[in-house]
Amino acid sequence: MAKYWLMPHDMDKVTAYNAHLASQLELYKNYDVDKPEIHIAYNDSKTLMGGDLWINDMKFVVSQPQDNGFVVKRDWSVPDEVDPVLKAWGNYEDVNMWSSNRDYTLTSWFDSTFLHPTMNNSPDVKYTMRMRCFSPRRSKRFAPKITMYQSARDRFERDREVAMKPARAFAIMFPELDHKQIIQLTDQYLERFAKRELFIREGSDAKDFVKAYSWEQAPTDNVNTTYQRKSSASSCMRYSFDQLPVHPVTAYASGDFNMLWTEDKEGRIASRCVVRVMEDGAYRGGPIYGVSEQAIDILEHHINCTGGEYGCDGAWEGARLLRQPVEDGEEGFYAPYLDPEPRRLTDNGEYLVIQEGGEIDANSYQGILGGEDCRCSNCNTGMHEDESYYSEYCDEVFCNDCYHDEHFYCEYADGDYHVDQSYTVYVPCNGKPGYMEERVSDWAVEYGDQFVYCDDDNEYWHIDIAYYCEHEDCYISQRGIDAGTYFISDWDFECYPDDQKATTDTGDTISIEEAKDADLEYDEKTNTWKEKEEND
Ligand SMILES: [Zn+2]
């Protein structure tokens, strides 16, 4: 438990609070607090709500000392700490080990770049704890400075962070590093995190849209992806679409939209946003895609300055896209996936108008919208003809999923069949003894020569595991043989019912008829058939 002191600094207030107490106190002297009563806030900071003071063997209960003429002091020292940096930083018992990571990108950069190669494994260097305590983050206002808490008191009592040059921040957190290591670390940091100089660009020509979408991207930083702010790496429209005669985003060049983007010094694309330009000049953007928070921020600021917004559904309703029909009499238009809802378009003969309930689905990343000349008759998914499946049995078109839910390939008929046109049969296991179930076409069973009906179990069996029984003039399955209801003669390899079984004294299993034909006679004692003994 942390130690607290109260120091009277306004005796009038203390007197108003408790005149007897005030008469016992000296101004500006520290008094130990016994039984401190602590309030812990959501951010783990602690406030002394009250406690007992022992003065001249008298106990005074003080509540709300801050309001009653006292300065509250807390002892931040950590006498037993072996890490000298932590000892100087102060008591870290209030540091939340689980939620104090304020700049994950920076911390993980430290871990990979710096921690393992640079630090020795001395127990005096509690790397993780230092990072938790100082809680360094990249300064938003003073890049490339690093902002951090220099002491426990700064952090928990004053809530005071300091932005400092990276080299100084590193030296404070890791004084074990020598000058050269600090310089090296700083260089690496700047290379990784220094703000890139970015230039804002804007245009409404088709080529502007294509450039912002498909030109070379600047190196990608970590972006906290939201619905409105997205990482460029996640854009499905960023490819060149070389296989199409025009890039689908050229459809935005209808006059209703502007392309807004940033470039770095090398001309690489750092962020972009398609904005609808309203009559009053306000921009209504789709989501902003960017390689870094900074690049996204720039466009956000630009859009906000027009009085606009971005990433809002409905913001494009009524706006027009260029009508760019696919050639060769095919259906469909070259147009992009639409980020904001509604993702439907109406073809008015001149433009494609973004409209709830429009007949064209703008949910596709293929670069062609409305090309789906067919829909799955089961689930109503739109698709291109190439992706559709026609079922002769149903006389309907299906999507891949629905088709294969109800159709299967029959290798005996070499064709697809509906499950309603099928039998479940038994076939040999591949190279293994036994048999298994398989679904085959009715054609294979009814017209093919691979399957026979077996009377013993009323199922269809593959001929390799079905046996004709002349005795009963029917086929018997492997199951009947395995069960011992029927057997195969060792002599003529024919199938016989069990009641026709004869065993010879030499161990062969044959039919009684075969035994008789061979002039064998039955010996009741041994239950076998053997050669007749000749009587002279
Ligand atoms: Zn379907």
PDB file of N, CA, C and O in Angstrom, residues 207-230:
ATOM      1  N   LYS A 207      -8.834   9.072 -66.002  1.00  0.00           N
ATOM      2  CA  LYS A 207      -7.438   8.699 -65.720  1.00  0.00           C
ATOM      3  C   LYS A 207      -7.066   8.986 -64.263  1.00  0.00           C
ATOM      4  O   LYS A 207      -6.197   8.306 -63.695  1.00  0.00           O
ATOM      5  N   ASP A 208      -7.714   9.983 -63.656  1.00  0.00           N
ATOM      6  CA  ASP A 208      -7.435  10.278 -62.244  1.00  0.00           C
ATOM      7  C   ASP A 208      -7.902   9.126 -61.347  1.00  0.00           C
ATOM      8  O   ASP A 208      -7.212   8.730 -60.411  1.00  0.00           O
ATOM      9  N   PHE A 209      -9.076   8.613 -61.667  1.00  0.00           N
ATOM     10  CA  PHE A 209      -9.591   7.494 -60.874  1.00  0.00           C
ATOM     11  C   PHE A 209      -8.695   6.271 -61.027  1.00  0.00           C
ATOM     12  O   PHE A 209      -8.347   5.619 -60.062  1.00  0.00           O
ATOM     13  N   VAL A 210      -8.307   6.019 -62.281  1.00  0.00           N
ATOM     14  CA  VAL A 210      -7.475   4.840 -62.530  1.00  0.00           C
ATOM     15  C   VAL A 210      -6.141   4.977 -61.803  1.00  0.00           C
ATOM     16  O   VAL A 210      -5.657   4.036 -61.166  1.00  0.00           O
ATOM     17  N   LYS A 211      -5.561   6.175 -61.872  1.00  0.00           N
ATOM     18  CA  LYS A 211      -4.258   6.358 -61.226  1.00  0.00           C
ATOM     19  C   LYS A 211      -4.355   6.128 -59.723  1.00  0.00           C
ATOM     20  O   LYS A 211      -3.565   5.381 -59.139  1.00  0.00           O
ATOM     21  N   ALA A 212      -5.316   6.775 -59.087  1.00  0.00           N
ATOM     22  CA  ALA A 212      -5.423   6.669 -57.630  1.00  0.00           C
ATOM     23  C   ALA A 212      -5.651   5.231 -57.194  1.00  0.00           C
ATOM     24  O   ALA A 212      -5.218   4.815 -56.122  1.00  0.00           O
ATOM     25  N   TYR A 213      -6.323   4.480 -58.033  1.00  0.00           N
ATOM     26  CA  TYR A 213      -6.629   3.092 -57.670  1.00  0.00           C
ATOM     27  C   TYR A 213      -5.479   2.141 -57.953  1.00  0.00           C
ATOM     28  O   TYR A 213      -5.220   1.233 -57.171  1.00  0.00           O
ATOM     29  N   SER A 214      -4.829   2.315 -59.092  1.00  0.00           N
ATOM     30  CA  SER A 214      -3.946   1.233 -59.517  1.00  0.00           C
ATOM     31  C   SER A 214      -2.475   1.608 -59.623  1.00  0.00           C
ATOM     32  O   SER A 214      -1.653   0.763 -59.948  1.00  0.00           O
ATOM     33  N   TRP A 215      -2.117   2.875 -59.366  1.00  0.00           N
ATOM     34  CA  TRP A 215      -0.714   3.245 -59.408  1.00  0.00           C
ATOM     35  C   TRP A 215       0.033   2.623 -58.230  1.00  0.00           C
ATOM     36  O   TRP A 215      -0.588   2.177 -57.271  1.00  0.00           O
ATOM     37  N   GLU A 216       1.332   2.651 -58.308  1.00  0.00           N
ATOM     38  CA  GLU A 216       2.149   2.048 -57.244  1.00  0.00           C
ATOM     39  C   GLU A 216       1.812   2.653 -55.880  1.00  0.00           C
ATOM     40  O   GLU A 216       1.639   3.858 -55.734  1.00  0.00           O
ATOM     41  N   GLN A 217       1.730   1.790 -54.871  1.00  0.00           N
ATOM     42  CA  GLN A 217       1.380   2.226 -53.523  1.00  0.00           C
ATOM     43  C   GLN A 217       2.623   2.580 -52.713  1.00  0.00           C
ATOM     44  O   GLN A 217       3.654   1.939 -52.855  1.00  0.00           O
ATOM     45  N   ALA A 218       2.486   3.585 -51.861  1.00  0.00           N
ATOM     46  CA  ALA A 218       3.546   3.888 -50.900  1.00  0.00           C
ATOM     47  C   ALA A 218       3.609   2.752 -49.871  1.00  0.00           C
ATOM     48  O   ALA A 218       2.650   2.007 -49.726  1.00  0.00           O
ATOM     49  N   PRO A 219       4.761   2.626 -49.158  1.00  0.00           N
ATOM     50  CA  PRO A 219       4.882   1.541 -48.166  1.00  0.00           C
ATOM     51  C   PRO A 219       3.755   1.609 -47.127  1.00  0.00           C
ATOM     52  O   PRO A 219       3.363   2.691 -46.701  1.00  0.00           O
ATOM     53  N   THR A 220       3.276   0.462 -46.739  1.00  0.00           N
ATOM     54  CA  THR A 220       2.094   0.381 -45.884  1.00  0.00           C
ATOM     55  C   THR A 220       2.457   0.339 -44.402  1.00  0.00           C
ATOM     56  O   THR A 220       3.307  -0.428 -43.986  1.00  0.00           O
ATOM     57  N   ASP A 221       1.797   1.204 -43.661  1.00  0.00           N
ATOM     58  CA  ASP A 221       1.940   1.265 -42.211  1.00  0.00           C
ATOM     59  C   ASP A 221       0.761   0.484 -41.619  1.00  0.00           C
ATOM     60  O   ASP A 221      -0.103   0.036 -42.339  1.00  0.00           O
ATOM     61  N   ASN A 222       0.745   0.351 -40.309  1.00  0.00           N
ATOM     62  CA  ASN A 222      -0.437  -0.270 -39.699  1.00  0.00           C
ATOM     63  C   ASN A 222      -1.567   0.736 -39.663  1.00  0.00           C
ATOM     64  O   ASN A 222      -1.384   1.857 -39.212  1.00  0.00           O
ATOM     65  N   VAL A 223      -2.725   0.339 -40.113  1.00  0.00           N
ATOM     66  CA  VAL A 223      -3.888   1.213 -40.070  1.00  0.00           C
ATOM     67  C   VAL A 223      -4.940   0.537 -39.215  1.00  0.00           C
ATOM     68  O   VAL A 223      -5.206  -0.651 -39.380  1.00  0.00           O
ATOM     69  N   ASN A 224      -5.483   1.295 -38.268  1.00  0.00           N
ATOM     70  CA  ASN A 224      -6.599   0.772 -37.477  1.00  0.00           C
ATOM     71  C   ASN A 224      -7.842   0.808 -38.344  1.00  0.00           C
ATOM     72  O   ASN A 224      -8.452   1.845 -38.511  1.00  0.00           O
ATOM     73  N   THR A 225      -8.169  -0.332 -38.908  1.00  0.00           N
ATOM     74  CA  THR A 225      -9.235  -0.377 -39.899  1.00  0.00           C
ATOM     75  C   THR A 225     -10.604  -0.223 -39.257  1.00  0.00           C
ATOM     76  O   THR A 225     -10.923  -0.876 -38.279  1.00  0.00           O
ATOM     77  N   THR A 226     -11.398   0.681 -39.821  1.00  0.00           N
ATOM     78  CA  THR A 226     -12.802   0.818 -39.425  1.00  0.00           C
ATOM     79  C   THR A 226     -13.609   0.799 -40.708  1.00  0.00           C
ATOM     80  O   THR A 226     -13.049   0.665 -41.796  1.00  0.00           O
ATOM     81  N   TYR A 227     -14.921   0.963 -40.576  1.00  0.00           N
ATOM     82  CA  TYR A 227     -15.754   0.993 -41.769  1.00  0.00           C
ATOM     83  C   TYR A 227     -15.396   2.198 -42.630  1.00  0.00           C
ATOM     84  O   TYR A 227     -15.452   2.141 -43.844  1.00  0.00           O
ATOM     85  N   GLN A 228     -14.997   3.290 -41.990  1.00  0.00           N
ATOM     86  CA  GLN A 228     -14.720   4.509 -42.741  1.00  0.00           C
ATOM     87  C   GLN A 228     -13.275   4.615 -43.189  1.00  0.00           C
ATOM     88  O   GLN A 228     -12.968   5.251 -44.177  1.00  0.00           O
ATOM     89  N   ARG A 229     -12.376   4.056 -42.405  1.00  0.00           N
ATOM     90  CA  ARG A 229     -10.940   4.185 -42.662  1.00  0.00           C
ATOM     91  C   ARG A 229     -10.385   2.795 -42.894  1.00  0.00           C
ATOM     92  O   ARG A 229     -10.417   1.957 -42.017  1.00  0.00           O
ATOM     93  N   LYS A 230      -9.860   2.575 -44.087  1.00  0.00           N
ATOM     94  CA  LYS A 230      -9.431   1.237 -44.427  1.00  0.00           C
ATOM     95  C   LYS A 230      -8.005   1.217 -44.945  1.00  0.00           C
ATOM     96  O   LYS A 230      -7.532   2.197 -45.506  1.00  0.00           O
TER      97      LYS A 230
END
